[in-house]
CSV table of C-alpha atoms in Angstrom, one decimal:
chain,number,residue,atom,x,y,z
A,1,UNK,CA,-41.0,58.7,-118.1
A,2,UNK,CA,-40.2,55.3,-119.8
A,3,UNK,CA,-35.9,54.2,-118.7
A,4,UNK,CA,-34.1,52.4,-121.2
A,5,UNK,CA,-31.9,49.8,-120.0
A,6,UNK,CA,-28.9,48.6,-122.5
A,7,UNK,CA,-25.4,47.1,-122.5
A,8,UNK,CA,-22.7,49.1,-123.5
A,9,UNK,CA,-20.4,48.0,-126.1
A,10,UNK,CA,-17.8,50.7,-125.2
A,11,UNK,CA,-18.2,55.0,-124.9
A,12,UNK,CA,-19.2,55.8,-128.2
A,13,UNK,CA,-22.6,54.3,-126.9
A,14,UNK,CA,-23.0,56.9,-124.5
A,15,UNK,CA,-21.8,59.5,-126.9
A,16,UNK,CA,-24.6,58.7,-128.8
A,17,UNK,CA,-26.7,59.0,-126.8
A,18,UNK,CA,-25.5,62.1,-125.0
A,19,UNK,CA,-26.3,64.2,-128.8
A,20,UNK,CA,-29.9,62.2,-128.9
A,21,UNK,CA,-30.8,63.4,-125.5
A,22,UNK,CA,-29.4,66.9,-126.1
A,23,UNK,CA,-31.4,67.3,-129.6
A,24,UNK,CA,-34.6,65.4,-128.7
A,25,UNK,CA,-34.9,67.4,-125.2
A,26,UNK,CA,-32.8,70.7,-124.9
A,27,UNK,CA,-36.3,72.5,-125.2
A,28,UNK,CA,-36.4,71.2,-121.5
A,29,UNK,CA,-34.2,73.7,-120.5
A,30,UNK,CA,-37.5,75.8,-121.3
A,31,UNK,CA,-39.2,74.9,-118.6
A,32,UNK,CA,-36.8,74.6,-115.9
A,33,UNK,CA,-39.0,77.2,-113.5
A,34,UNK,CA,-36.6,78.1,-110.5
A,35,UNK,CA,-33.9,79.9,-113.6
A,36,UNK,CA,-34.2,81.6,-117.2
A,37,UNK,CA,-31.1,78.8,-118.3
A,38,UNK,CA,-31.0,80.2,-121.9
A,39,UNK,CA,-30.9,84.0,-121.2
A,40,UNK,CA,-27.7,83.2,-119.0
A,41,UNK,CA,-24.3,83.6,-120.6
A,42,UNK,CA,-22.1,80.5,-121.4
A,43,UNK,CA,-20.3,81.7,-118.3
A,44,UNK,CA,-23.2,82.1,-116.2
A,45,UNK,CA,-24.3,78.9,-117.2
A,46,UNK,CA,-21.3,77.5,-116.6
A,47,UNK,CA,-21.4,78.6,-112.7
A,48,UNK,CA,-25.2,77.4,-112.3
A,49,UNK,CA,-24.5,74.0,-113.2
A,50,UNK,CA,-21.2,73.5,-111.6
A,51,UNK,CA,-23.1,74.5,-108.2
A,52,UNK,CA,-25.1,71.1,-108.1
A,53,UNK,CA,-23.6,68.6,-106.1
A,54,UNK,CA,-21.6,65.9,-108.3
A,55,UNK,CA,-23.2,62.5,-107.9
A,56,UNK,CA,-21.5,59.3,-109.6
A,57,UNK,CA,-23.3,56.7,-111.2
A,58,UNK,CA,-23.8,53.7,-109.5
A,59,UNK,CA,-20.7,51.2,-110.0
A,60,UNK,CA,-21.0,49.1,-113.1
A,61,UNK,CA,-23.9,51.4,-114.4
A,62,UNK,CA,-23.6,54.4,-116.6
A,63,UNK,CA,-27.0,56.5,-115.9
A,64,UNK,CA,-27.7,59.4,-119.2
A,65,UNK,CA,-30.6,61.1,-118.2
A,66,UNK,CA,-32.8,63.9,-120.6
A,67,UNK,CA,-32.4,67.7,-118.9
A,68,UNK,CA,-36.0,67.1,-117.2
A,69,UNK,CA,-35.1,64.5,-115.4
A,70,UNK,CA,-31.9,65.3,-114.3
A,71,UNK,CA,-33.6,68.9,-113.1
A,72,UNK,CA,-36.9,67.0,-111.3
A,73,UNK,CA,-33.8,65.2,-109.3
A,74,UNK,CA,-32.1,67.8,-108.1
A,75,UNK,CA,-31.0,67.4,-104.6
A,76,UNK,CA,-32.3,63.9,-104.2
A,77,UNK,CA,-29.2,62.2,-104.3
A,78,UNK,CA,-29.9,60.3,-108.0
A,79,UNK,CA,-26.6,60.5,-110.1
A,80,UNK,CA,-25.4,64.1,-111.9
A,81,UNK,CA,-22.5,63.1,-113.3
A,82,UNK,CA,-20.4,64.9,-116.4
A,83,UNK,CA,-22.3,63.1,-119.0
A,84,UNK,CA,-25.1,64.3,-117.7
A,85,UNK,CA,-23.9,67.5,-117.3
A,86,UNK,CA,-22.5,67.5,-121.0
A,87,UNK,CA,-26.2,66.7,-121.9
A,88,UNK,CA,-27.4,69.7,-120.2
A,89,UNK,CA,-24.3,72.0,-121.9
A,90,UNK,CA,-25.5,70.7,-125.4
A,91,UNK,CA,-28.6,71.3,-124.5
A,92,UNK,CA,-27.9,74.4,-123.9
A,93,UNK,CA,-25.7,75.6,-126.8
A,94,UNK,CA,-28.3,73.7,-129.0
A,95,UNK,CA,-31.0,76.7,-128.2
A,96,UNK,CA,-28.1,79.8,-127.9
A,97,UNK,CA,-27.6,78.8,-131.6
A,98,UNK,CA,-31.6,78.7,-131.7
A,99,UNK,CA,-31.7,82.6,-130.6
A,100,UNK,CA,-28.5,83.3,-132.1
A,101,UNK,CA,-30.0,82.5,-135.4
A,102,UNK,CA,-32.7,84.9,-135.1
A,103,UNK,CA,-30.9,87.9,-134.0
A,104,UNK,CA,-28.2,86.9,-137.3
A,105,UNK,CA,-25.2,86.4,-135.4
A,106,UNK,CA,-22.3,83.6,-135.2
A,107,UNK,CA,-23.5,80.4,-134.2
A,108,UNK,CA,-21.5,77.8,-131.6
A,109,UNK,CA,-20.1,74.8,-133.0
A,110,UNK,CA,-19.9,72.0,-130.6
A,111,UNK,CA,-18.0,68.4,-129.8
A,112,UNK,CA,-18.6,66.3,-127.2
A,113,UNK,CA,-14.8,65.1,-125.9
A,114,UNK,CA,-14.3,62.2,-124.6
A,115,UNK,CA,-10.8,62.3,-122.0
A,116,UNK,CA,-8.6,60.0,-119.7
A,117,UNK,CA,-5.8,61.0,-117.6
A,118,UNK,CA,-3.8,57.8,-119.0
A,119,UNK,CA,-4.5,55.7,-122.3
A,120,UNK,CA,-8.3,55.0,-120.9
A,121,UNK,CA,-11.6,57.0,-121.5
A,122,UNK,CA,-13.0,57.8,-118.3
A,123,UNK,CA,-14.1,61.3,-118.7
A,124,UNK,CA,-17.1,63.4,-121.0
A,125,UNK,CA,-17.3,67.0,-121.2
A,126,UNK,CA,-18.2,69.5,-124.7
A,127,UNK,CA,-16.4,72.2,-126.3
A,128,UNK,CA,-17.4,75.0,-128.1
A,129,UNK,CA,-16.3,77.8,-130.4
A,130,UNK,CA,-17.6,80.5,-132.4
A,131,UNK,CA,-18.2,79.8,-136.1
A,132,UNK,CA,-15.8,82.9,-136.8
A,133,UNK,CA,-12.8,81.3,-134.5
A,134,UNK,CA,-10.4,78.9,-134.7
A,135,UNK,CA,-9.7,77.8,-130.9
A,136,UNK,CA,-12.2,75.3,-129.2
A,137,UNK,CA,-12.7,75.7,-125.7
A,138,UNK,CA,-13.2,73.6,-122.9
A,139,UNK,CA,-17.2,73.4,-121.2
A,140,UNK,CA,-16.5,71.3,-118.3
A,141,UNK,CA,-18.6,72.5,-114.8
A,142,UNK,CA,-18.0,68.7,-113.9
A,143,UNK,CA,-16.3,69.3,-110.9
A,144,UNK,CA,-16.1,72.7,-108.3
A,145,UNK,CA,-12.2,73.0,-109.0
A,146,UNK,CA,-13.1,73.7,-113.2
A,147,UNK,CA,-12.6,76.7,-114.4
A,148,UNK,CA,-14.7,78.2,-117.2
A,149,UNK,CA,-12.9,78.3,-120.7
A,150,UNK,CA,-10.1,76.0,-119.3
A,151,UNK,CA,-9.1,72.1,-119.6
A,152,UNK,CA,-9.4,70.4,-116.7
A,153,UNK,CA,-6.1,68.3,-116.9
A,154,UNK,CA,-3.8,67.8,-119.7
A,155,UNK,CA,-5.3,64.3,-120.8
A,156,UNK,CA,-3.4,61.3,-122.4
A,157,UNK,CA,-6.1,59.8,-124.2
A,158,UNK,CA,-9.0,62.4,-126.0
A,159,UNK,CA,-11.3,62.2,-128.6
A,160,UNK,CA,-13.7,64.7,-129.9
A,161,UNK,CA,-16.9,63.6,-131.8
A,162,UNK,CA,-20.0,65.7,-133.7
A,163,UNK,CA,-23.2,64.9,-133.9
A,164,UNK,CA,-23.0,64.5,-137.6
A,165,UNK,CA,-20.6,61.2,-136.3
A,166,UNK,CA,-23.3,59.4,-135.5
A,167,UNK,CA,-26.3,60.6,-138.1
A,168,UNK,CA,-26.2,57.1,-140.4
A,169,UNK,CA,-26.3,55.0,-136.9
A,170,UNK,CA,-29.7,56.9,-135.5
A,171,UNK,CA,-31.7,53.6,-136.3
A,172,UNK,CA,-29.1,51.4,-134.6
């Protein structure tokens, strides 16, 4: 697997490159052989891949890694942190809406939000909704103490982006 080194600018970077992973690679959820990830519910999902252990990024390096990698490293101690874990949930609403389609029903819409506790960035995690609603909803299995469908603190800064955000900087 060829590792791309670059310097961030600020989080929008990683944003970035959190829908690229997610839309070039959610078909590696596929072929994830120890579960069937897209036959599970968001919920059950959401309990899955809140039971790996969380694993920070090295200091001074922020590590976004494609759902292949992320599962081949299970267990070994290599960071799993909530970007990587918003990759995965993208990932993952990316082929619901892929069945959903077939069978005619609503499709998810998604955001990747971007939180701090204060006035600083310094957390990553997606909501979701049905097309037909009007509420988003959190998707954070970041940490054990999240709880499905539920903030995880009332944050001071927050900023939601879509994909379509980003669509004339894909060449960048």
């Amino acid at each position: 697997m060829k590792i791309t080194e670059t310097v961030l600018k600020d989080f929008r970077q990683t944003i970035k490159e959190i829908f690229r992973l997610s839309r070039d690679y959610h078909t590696d959820l596929l072929y994830f052989d120890k579960e069937d990830l897209i036959a599970k519910s968001p919920k059950e999902f959401f309990d899955w891949l809140q039971g790996i252990e969380y694993i920070a990024d090295p200091d001074g390096i922020e590590v976004v890694q494609r759902p292949k990698i992320l599962f081949d490293n299970i267990g070994t101690n290599r960071p799993f942190d909530c970007d990587d874990r918003t990759v995965l949930c993208l990932s993952y609403f990316i082929l619901q809406n892929k069945m959903r389609k077939i069978f005619s029903r609503p499709q998810y819409e998604t955001r990747v939000c971007v939180i701090g506790r204060g006035e600083r960035p310094h957390h990553v995690h997606i909501e979701y909704k049905l097309e037909n609603e009007t509420e988003w909803k959190a998707f954070d299995p970041t940490y054990p103490r999240n709880k499905f469908n539920e903030f995880l603190f009332v944050p001071g800064f927050y900023e939601c982006f879509y994909e379509k955000d980003f669509l004339s900087s894909w060449s960048d």
